[in-house]
Amino acid sequence: MRHSKTFTVMQYLFAALIVFCTLSPFLWLFISSISYQKDLTAVPLRWIPKDITFERYADVFVNSGNDLAYSFRISMINSFIVSASVTLIALVIGGLAAHAIARFRFRFRQKLIYIFLFTYMIPSVVIVIPLYLLLNKAGLLDSKITLVLLDLTFAIPFVIWIMQSYFRLLSKDFYEAASIDGCSRFQMLLLIVVPLVRPGLIATGIFTFLLAWDEFFFSLLFTSSLDAKTISVAIAEFSGKNTVDYGMISTGGVLACLPPLIIAYAFQKFLVQGMTAGGVKE
Amino acid sequence: MKRMSDKTFAWLNIAPAILLVFGIVLFPLIQTFLYSLQNMELISDNKGQFVGLQNYAELLSDPDFWGSFGRTIYFSLASIAMELVLGLLIALLLNENIKGKTFLRTIIILPWAVPTIVNAAMWKWIYHPEYGALNAFLKQLHLISSYQSWLSSPWLAMQMVILADVWKMTPFVVIFILASLQMANKGVYEAASIDGAGLVRRFFVLTLPYLKPTLLVLLVMRTMESFKVFDLIYALTQGGPANGTMVLTYQAYLKAFANLQYSQGATISYLIAMMIVLLTVMYVRILKTEEEM
């Protein structure tokens, strides 16, 4: 379709505005992370710092005696361990459930889907008060395993909700053919179903990882030391303090963005499929 | 060996999910409800006493609760309205044949992938009253005459929180709408164009009705999410200044974990949960009618 020249010019102006608004906050975060504190607190602001330093990044990755950098590193490792465990467990347990729900007809099937949807939707604040009292009494606060278990309460329902729409696309013929070939049920799942829904599994896995990486509420309440504290909590804690090293927060911010950004960028195709699969179809 | 029935096999596969999820969620869900019917203030003498609906009555006659309720609604409405309008415009642009389309599509998703806390910390730094990039930028463009304290007046702080949310969540809306647009039948547009339907007319007669189901789903999904907003408030404003950004979840959190008023916290939580249930029911209805179409 052809448009007038004015319209085309407006389109490109709009596009330029989008690029600016999308990228400039990131850019500023990155510039802040490699600026010296004196440049960051200069008024009027110097957009391009006179000198740059990668010292803060180095501090995070090697033992430097900088407590803050050290706590960023450890909490980032914690975030990795927790998010990866949540993703793996949720994919296996949620995937099995989603497959059964999509493939077999049984009583309560429809109700079950909605109950899981509800579990995903309820705000964490509704369940945390008794959980806090209970876990506190049992001495299970501040552990990565507890955090993984808690995250699973929203990760598994999420996987079920999204994956069942993928499994429904599978034709019955596959199952019949496999059954005739003498496949057992688990062989069928492993050798036939899993390869067929691999794109869906990847997309759902990415999403679950991002959800777990972003999770804040449980981590805030249930972790306190570097044993289990996640990167979100470390950043929030630090940016709440009065005297603040803005450069270091920015560094932590850039690093905490990297895993989700890399993942989102690398798997963009799957991501878009996954985003729309669960929401648009039931 | 006798093969087990399909039904048994199905339940066997679902059992771990049920055990894990409901095992962890069910007890606290009931317990919180019981707390909301009890006197659980730690300082009180009659701790644990059953008080019926008194907590609900107290809360529903508390102006602070209604203040937070109103702000939660305002936050949701304002941010969702902006996200939908902006998201729609951006998606329409990315659906056109413009140069650099691929680049735009690649970068548009990035803000969405930023963890919420990083988003909040980043904007807090940008909004900084003395060293913030927003002040410097607006001043150098002569759009403001003096530096502003973006987060220190109640009304302005709320708008700034909304802005941070819009920055992060608009990409999500864009991706959804763009995916729908790409499934649209291009021929209809060509035909309408040949028939002399202008751009605006094509948008209102063809595009908008076509996108209606997607927009409805997005509307409900985003409403549910923004009703639960917590991380952003926690890291940007802590509900302040002067309660200007105090929303329901943050209030529930403060009551329970700062003031140790467990029953009040539990009661607010339950009221939020009921609103979410209503929204979920709406969501399911929309999906069902869409399937019938």
XYZ file of C-alpha atoms in Angstrom:
575
model
C 0.000 0.000 0.000
C 1.314 3.452 -0.815
C 1.272 6.367 1.547
C 1.749 10.083 1.134
C 5.215 11.537 1.733
C 4.209 13.344 4.916
C 2.905 10.088 6.318
C 6.151 8.291 5.522
C 8.167 11.033 7.189
C 5.972 10.754 10.268
C 6.491 7.006 10.308
C 10.253 7.385 10.360
C 10.083 10.068 13.042
C 7.972 7.737 15.143
C 10.439 4.906 14.513
C 13.326 7.128 15.588
C 11.456 8.058 18.748
C 10.868 4.378 19.545
C 14.549 3.596 19.072
C 15.533 6.503 21.306
C 13.065 5.693 24.085
C 13.881 1.985 24.014
C 17.643 2.186 23.970
C 18.608 5.355 25.839
C 17.769 4.118 29.362
C 19.910 1.021 28.719
C 22.682 3.109 27.286
C 22.635 5.393 30.301
C 22.716 2.402 32.632
C 25.764 1.076 30.814
C 27.530 4.464 30.699
C 26.889 4.869 34.420
C 28.435 1.486 35.085
C 31.722 2.441 33.412
C 31.909 6.042 34.672
C 33.848 7.280 37.669
C 31.665 8.440 40.526
C 32.853 12.036 40.118
C 31.531 12.111 36.536
C 28.222 10.651 37.642
C 27.701 13.329 40.243
C 28.791 16.231 38.040
C 26.231 18.972 37.470
C 25.540 19.693 34.660
C 25.657 16.089 33.655
C 28.396 14.947 31.299
C 26.773 12.501 28.883
C 30.055 11.086 27.672
C 32.358 10.552 30.643
C 35.910 11.896 30.417
C 37.456 8.664 31.598
C 35.953 5.233 31.650
C 36.618 2.324 33.937
C 35.783 -1.324 33.796
C 36.999 -1.783 37.323
C 33.520 -2.480 38.727
C 32.984 -5.334 36.287
C 36.388 -6.732 37.167
C 35.506 -6.432 40.857
C 32.421 -8.537 40.372
C 34.297 -11.316 38.630
C 37.485 -11.576 40.688
C 38.032 -11.522 44.426
C 38.722 -7.891 45.054
C 37.787 -7.252 48.641
C 34.860 -5.132 47.472
C 32.026 -6.564 49.551
C 29.335 -5.236 47.323
C 30.839 -6.657 44.136
C 31.273 -9.964 45.946
C 27.631 -10.027 47.045
C 26.517 -9.288 43.473
C 28.545 -12.211 42.196
C 27.268 -14.690 44.768
C 23.651 -13.552 44.471
C 23.864 -13.837 40.721
C 25.119 -17.410 41.031
C 22.222 -18.068 43.423
C 19.791 -16.644 40.888
C 21.244 -18.945 38.236
C 21.002 -22.050 40.373
C 17.452 -21.265 41.489
C 16.148 -20.226 38.048
C 17.732 -23.178 36.251
C 16.417 -25.679 38.817
C 12.940 -24.166 38.702
C 12.947 -24.304 34.892
C 14.062 -27.935 34.714
C 11.711 -29.235 37.373
C 8.740 -27.207 36.107
C 9.302 -28.409 32.537
C 9.380 -32.069 33.551
C 6.562 -32.064 36.109
C 4.429 -29.429 34.388
C 5.118 -30.927 30.963
C 3.918 -34.378 32.030
C 0.769 -32.895 33.546
C 0.094 -30.694 30.523
C 0.474 -33.657 28.198
C -1.941 -35.769 30.210
C -4.463 -32.939 30.378
C -4.274 -32.300 26.646
C -4.317 -35.927 25.533
C -6.686 -37.800 27.809
C -10.335 -37.183 28.645
C -11.181 -37.623 32.298
C -13.388 -36.087 34.963
C -12.409 -32.698 36.389
C -10.130 -32.146 33.404
C -11.462 -28.697 32.561
C -11.745 -27.720 36.227
C -8.175 -28.766 36.817
C -6.910 -26.432 34.100
C -8.729 -23.500 35.638
C -7.545 -24.301 39.143
C -3.974 -24.273 37.871
C -4.635 -20.989 36.082
C -5.972 -19.571 39.321
C -2.863 -20.739 41.208
C -0.744 -18.879 38.696
C -2.841 -15.745 39.020
C -3.203 -15.338 42.793
C -0.852 -12.744 44.229
C 1.966 -14.256 46.292
C 1.016 -11.990 49.178
C -2.069 -14.151 49.770
C -0.026 -17.195 50.721
C 3.120 -15.773 52.279
C 2.009 -14.946 55.814
C 1.352 -18.543 56.974
C 4.271 -19.776 54.855
C 6.571 -17.330 56.571
C 5.456 -18.377 60.051
C 5.706 -22.051 59.140
C 9.095 -21.921 57.431
C 10.478 -19.722 60.152
C 9.472 -22.275 62.781
C 10.878 -25.144 60.727
C 14.161 -23.295 60.211
C 13.800 -23.494 56.443
C 14.198 -19.803 55.676
C 17.175 -18.619 53.673
C 17.705 -21.760 51.630
C 17.853 -22.149 47.880
C 15.807 -25.348 47.992
C 12.930 -23.573 49.763
C 13.062 -20.812 47.180
C 12.956 -23.334 44.327
C 9.933 -25.037 45.879
C 8.114 -21.734 46.317
C 8.885 -20.585 42.778
C 7.488 -23.880 41.480
C 4.041 -22.867 42.753
C 3.764 -20.403 39.892
C 6.213 -21.999 37.437
C 4.417 -25.364 37.186
C 0.940 -23.849 36.555
C 2.524 -21.586 33.970
C 4.145 -24.515 32.145
C 0.876 -26.485 32.246
C -1.127 -23.582 30.856
C 1.227 -22.895 27.956
C 2.305 -26.465 27.120
C -1.180 -27.953 26.920
C -1.922 -25.724 23.951
C 1.125 -27.153 22.181
C 0.231 -30.737 22.985
C -3.265 -30.228 21.630
C -1.842 -29.502 18.191
C -0.441 -33.039 17.986
C -2.419 -35.344 15.758
C -3.771 -38.596 17.193
C -2.172 -40.460 14.298
C 1.268 -40.138 15.856
C 0.113 -41.951 18.957
C -1.630 -44.680 16.985
C 1.359 -45.294 14.730
C 3.699 -45.411 17.701
C 1.372 -47.713 19.555
C 1.257 -50.133 16.622
C 5.043 -50.099 16.512
C 4.977 -51.367 20.073
C 6.105 -48.239 21.867
C 5.516 -48.142 25.592
C 3.887 -45.028 26.961
C 7.092 -43.528 28.209
C 8.948 -44.387 25.016
C 6.160 -42.662 23.149
C 6.554 -39.540 25.248
C 10.303 -39.475 25.035
C 10.861 -40.546 21.427
C 7.848 -39.046 19.690
C 6.040 -36.382 21.670
C 9.061 -34.517 23.056
C 10.805 -34.066 19.680
C 7.521 -32.890 18.123
C 6.871 -30.183 20.688
C 10.492 -29.150 21.079
C 9.929 -25.550 19.918
C 7.151 -25.204 22.455
C 9.319 -26.708 25.173
C 12.125 -24.295 24.382
C 9.802 -21.286 24.407
C 8.150 -22.342 27.652
C 11.537 -23.070 29.206
C 12.801 -19.590 28.327
C 9.701 -18.022 29.792
C 9.943 -20.010 32.986
C 13.578 -19.050 33.370
C 12.732 -15.379 32.890
C 9.862 -15.631 35.390
C 12.115 -17.220 37.984
C 14.957 -14.761 37.310
C 12.524 -11.874 37.769
C 10.893 -13.293 40.898
C 11.247 -10.907 43.806
C 8.568 -11.280 46.461
C 9.458 -14.764 47.730
C 13.169 -13.985 47.591
C 12.663 -10.759 49.512
C 10.802 -12.476 52.336
C 12.436 -15.862 52.474
C 16.113 -15.162 51.931
C 18.420 -12.983 53.975
C 22.055 -14.017 53.564
C 24.296 -14.816 50.629
C 23.329 -18.476 51.067
C 20.212 -17.909 49.025
C 19.754 -14.197 48.254
C 19.028 -13.559 44.584
C 20.334 -10.759 42.394
C 17.024 -8.856 42.465
C 17.105 -8.716 46.236
C 20.775 -7.694 46.253
C 20.078 -4.812 43.881
C 16.931 -3.688 45.709
C 18.685 -3.807 49.054
C 21.588 -1.823 47.818
C 19.663 0.859 45.962
C 17.566 1.469 49.060
C 20.568 2.585 51.103
C 21.273 6.261 51.717
C 24.829 6.672 50.577
C 24.821 5.082 47.230
C 27.437 4.032 44.737
C 25.351 4.650 41.614
C 28.005 3.164 39.387
C 27.950 -0.104 41.251
C 24.137 -0.370 41.137
C 24.320 0.236 37.416
C 26.943 -2.473 37.074
C 24.768 -4.908 38.994
C 21.825 -3.840 36.848
C 23.678 -4.413 33.586
C 24.847 -7.835 34.761
C 21.368 -8.832 35.999
C 19.937 -7.831 32.614
C 22.433 -9.855 30.622
C 21.097 -13.405 31.036
C 17.477 -12.490 30.176
C 18.582 -10.202 27.347
C 20.876 -12.801 25.817
C 18.173 -15.438 26.104
C 15.444 -13.176 24.736
C 17.650 -12.129 21.858
C 18.911 -15.599 20.971
C 15.503 -17.204 21.072
C 13.380 -14.347 19.818
C 11.577 -16.547 17.311
C 10.575 -19.138 19.910
C 9.746 -16.431 22.400
C 7.155 -14.782 20.201
C 5.572 -18.150 19.423
C 5.465 -19.011 23.091
C 4.061 -15.666 24.137
C 1.120 -15.936 21.832
C 0.489 -19.686 22.099
C -0.919 -19.771 25.610
C -2.705 -16.480 25.568
C -4.589 -16.612 22.328
C -5.561 -20.235 22.251
C -6.855 -21.723 25.422
C 1.532 -57.364 31.727
C -1.767 -55.596 31.815
C -1.683 -52.061 30.509
C -3.105 -49.532 32.878
C -6.057 -47.498 31.719
C -5.655 -44.102 30.112
C -7.297 -42.460 33.078
C -4.942 -43.974 35.624
C -1.969 -43.066 33.465
C -3.228 -39.493 33.127
C -3.652 -39.029 36.880
C -0.248 -40.606 37.463
C 1.279 -37.950 35.229
C -0.598 -35.103 36.848
C -0.039 -36.255 40.428
C 3.428 -34.711 40.953
C 2.189 -31.310 39.763
C -0.856 -31.468 42.006
C 1.145 -32.625 45.000
C 3.784 -29.932 44.630
C 1.584 -26.978 43.755
C -1.463 -27.621 45.900
C 0.714 -29.099 48.639
C 2.444 -25.773 49.033
C -0.434 -23.439 48.167
C -3.499 -25.014 49.751
C -2.531 -24.831 53.404
C -1.472 -21.154 53.382
C -4.473 -20.258 51.237
C -6.829 -21.617 53.896
C -4.681 -20.387 56.769
C -4.619 -16.823 55.424
C -8.392 -16.942 55.186
C -8.595 -18.064 58.824
C -6.214 -15.271 59.836
C -8.521 -12.801 58.159
C -11.284 -13.985 60.484
C -9.126 -13.835 63.595
C -7.471 -11.257 65.766
C -3.808 -11.844 64.919
C -2.270 -8.562 66.031
C 0.884 -9.615 67.841
C 0.567 -6.964 70.517
C -3.035 -7.807 71.338
C -3.994 -9.816 74.442
C -6.674 -11.767 72.666
C -4.411 -13.054 69.928
C -5.985 -15.865 67.930
C -9.525 -14.965 68.903
C -12.159 -15.534 66.252
C -13.681 -12.213 65.248
C -15.780 -13.137 62.235
C -15.937 -10.525 59.541
C -14.752 -7.721 61.799
C -11.425 -7.349 59.981
C -13.264 -6.985 56.700
C -15.668 -4.460 58.190
C -12.795 -2.468 59.679
C -10.870 -2.465 56.468
C -13.832 -1.562 54.291
C -14.524 1.461 56.464
C -10.867 2.516 56.498
C -10.151 5.478 54.192
C -6.523 4.325 53.835
C -7.705 1.071 52.302
C -9.922 2.899 49.811
C -7.054 5.252 49.055
C -4.835 2.295 48.133
C -7.690 0.698 46.243
C -8.212 3.857 44.193
C -4.494 4.175 43.472
C -4.299 0.522 42.416
C -7.151 1.119 39.965
C -5.601 4.344 38.759
C -2.206 2.687 38.289
C -3.797 -0.181 36.339
C -6.039 1.968 34.165
C -3.430 4.579 33.316
C -0.583 2.179 32.593
C -2.740 -0.268 30.638
C -4.362 2.477 28.569
C -0.952 3.829 27.614
C 0.502 0.395 26.974
C -2.401 -0.591 24.719
C -2.442 2.633 22.699
C 1.336 2.826 22.359
C 1.620 -0.911 21.771
C -1.002 -0.748 19.044
C 0.706 2.182 17.308
C 4.126 0.560 17.474
C 2.813 -2.798 16.285
C 1.087 -1.130 13.340
C 4.326 0.613 12.454
C 6.371 -2.576 12.685
C 3.816 -4.303 10.473
C 4.461 -1.776 7.691
C 7.159 -2.108 5.102
C 9.573 0.422 6.498
C 13.360 0.318 6.353
C 14.966 -0.926 9.536
C 11.914 -2.983 10.431
C 14.037 -5.964 11.452
C 16.206 -3.800 13.671
C 13.151 -2.279 15.338
C 11.635 -5.696 15.947
C 14.893 -6.876 17.466
C 15.239 -4.029 19.941
C 11.571 -3.603 20.829
C 11.495 -6.708 22.989
C 14.504 -5.709 25.096
C 12.827 -3.575 27.821
C 10.448 -6.429 28.524
C 13.370 -8.758 29.285
C 14.817 -6.402 31.908
C 14.152 -7.744 35.409
C 11.563 -5.601 37.217
C 13.915 -4.664 40.032
C 16.600 -3.571 37.588
C 13.953 -1.570 35.749
C 13.015 0.130 39.004
C 16.611 0.780 40.074
C 17.445 2.129 36.619
C 14.524 4.576 36.599
C 15.218 5.627 40.159
C 18.679 6.632 38.996
C 17.298 8.395 35.907
C 14.761 10.283 38.073
C 17.424 11.318 40.602
C 16.707 14.923 41.700
C 20.328 16.126 41.411
C 22.259 13.771 39.141
C 19.415 12.170 37.213
C 19.517 11.895 33.445
C 15.893 13.000 33.050
C 16.488 16.384 34.676
C 19.697 16.947 32.732
C 18.080 15.962 29.450
C 14.952 18.105 29.870
C 16.965 21.068 31.123
C 19.379 20.941 28.206
C 16.419 20.883 25.821
C 14.980 23.851 27.765
C 11.798 21.920 28.469
C 12.082 22.580 32.197
C 13.586 25.647 33.847
C 14.837 23.979 37.022
C 15.540 20.470 38.268
C 12.496 18.550 39.482
C 12.201 16.067 42.347
C 10.315 13.523 40.326
C 9.609 11.130 43.177
C 8.953 13.509 46.036
C 5.463 14.760 45.351
C 2.716 12.127 45.765
C 0.931 12.752 42.481
C 4.024 13.104 40.322
C 5.641 10.016 41.874
C 2.665 7.901 40.775
C 2.987 9.132 37.197
C 6.701 8.319 37.247
C 6.009 4.791 38.489
C 3.481 4.404 35.679
C 6.044 5.618 33.149
C 8.547 2.995 34.309
C 5.870 0.312 33.970
C 4.861 1.503 30.517
C 8.480 1.403 29.374
C 8.826 -2.215 30.445
C 5.444 -3.635 29.451
C 4.601 -1.927 26.155
C 6.895 -4.358 24.270
C 4.808 -7.245 25.582
C 1.688 -5.663 24.066
C 3.533 -4.958 20.809
C 4.594 -8.599 20.383
C 1.054 -9.868 20.967
C -0.566 -7.439 18.556
C 2.145 -7.872 15.954
C 1.678 -11.637 16.016
C -2.064 -11.155 15.416
C -1.517 -8.644 12.652
C 0.740 -11.066 10.843
C -1.978 -13.665 10.808
C -4.413 -11.171 9.257
C -5.643 -11.603 5.720
C -3.730 -9.015 3.698
C -6.098 -9.313 0.743
C -8.948 -7.670 2.633
C -6.825 -4.567 3.186
C -5.786 -4.415 -0.458
C -9.413 -4.670 -1.514
C -10.483 -1.965 0.924
C -7.665 0.234 -0.259
C -8.686 -0.179 -3.889
C -12.262 0.638 -2.895
C -10.915 3.959 -1.693
C -11.039 3.411 2.068
C -8.577 5.798 3.706
C -6.018 4.906 6.313
C -8.127 5.982 9.295
C -11.219 4.285 7.940
C -9.321 1.032 7.258
C -8.055 1.140 10.830
C -11.463 1.559 12.418
C -13.467 -0.669 10.094
C -10.967 -3.496 9.559
C -7.990 -3.497 11.901
C -9.619 -2.640 15.199
C -12.493 -5.173 14.974
C -9.984 -7.810 13.820
C -7.746 -7.111 16.811
C -10.600 -6.954 19.315
C -10.116 -10.459 20.787
C -6.358 -9.954 21.154
C -6.878 -6.561 22.765
C -9.426 -8.019 25.188
C -7.083 -10.815 26.212
C -4.279 -8.310 26.690
C -6.563 -6.039 28.677
C -7.513 -8.750 31.138
C -3.996 -10.198 31.379
C -2.439 -6.832 32.034
C -5.164 -5.885 34.531
C -4.478 -9.010 36.554
C -0.765 -8.308 36.529
C -0.948 -4.627 37.332
C -3.336 -5.312 40.198
C -0.505 -7.263 41.763
C 2.158 -4.573 41.246
C 4.720 -4.808 44.030
C 8.373 -4.962 42.934
C 8.244 -1.663 41.099
C 6.723 0.174 44.062
C 9.073 -1.500 46.511
C 12.216 -0.441 44.684
C 11.098 2.961 43.370
C 9.062 4.657 46.087
C 8.228 2.269 48.954
C 4.638 3.450 48.702
C 5.610 7.055 49.370
C 5.789 9.980 49.406
C 2.818 10.547 51.731
C 1.224 7.295 50.505
C 1.192 8.707 46.961
C 2.123 5.338 45.469
C 0.621 3.083 48.145
C -1.119 0.265 46.311
C -2.969 -2.734 47.750
C -0.223 -5.360 47.621
C 2.306 -2.996 49.116
C -0.113 -2.078 51.881
C -0.786 -5.750 52.604
C 2.960 -6.373 52.738
C 3.561 -3.446 55.101
C 0.735 -4.418 57.423
C 1.887 -8.016 57.660
C 5.660 -7.683 57.651
C 6.407 -4.202 58.988
C 3.541 -3.623 61.424
C 3.037 -7.331 62.176
C -0.740 -6.893 61.807
C -1.194 -10.319 60.288
C -4.987 -10.291 60.159
C -5.140 -6.908 58.468
C -2.527 -8.026 55.938
C -4.371 -11.300 55.395
C -7.669 -9.493 54.903
C -6.282 -7.132 52.262
C -4.647 -10.134 50.575
C -7.975 -11.906 50.423
C -9.716 -8.903 48.977
C -7.022 -8.712 46.267
C -7.392 -12.444 45.607
C -11.158 -12.047 45.155
C -10.650 -9.290 42.612
C -8.152 -11.485 40.768
C -10.642 -14.368 40.762
C -13.230 -12.079 39.176
C -10.701 -11.063 36.535
C -9.753 -14.705 35.926
C -13.402 -15.599 35.356
C -13.649 -12.730 32.872
C -10.500 -13.932 31.155
C -11.834 -17.469 30.792
C -15.167 -16.143 29.442
C -13.384 -14.083 26.817
C -11.278 -17.050 25.741
C -14.369 -19.227 25.464
C -16.405 -16.810 23.356
C -13.358 -16.353 21.183
C -13.115 -20.073 20.614
C -16.754 -20.235 19.566
C -16.220 -17.554 16.961
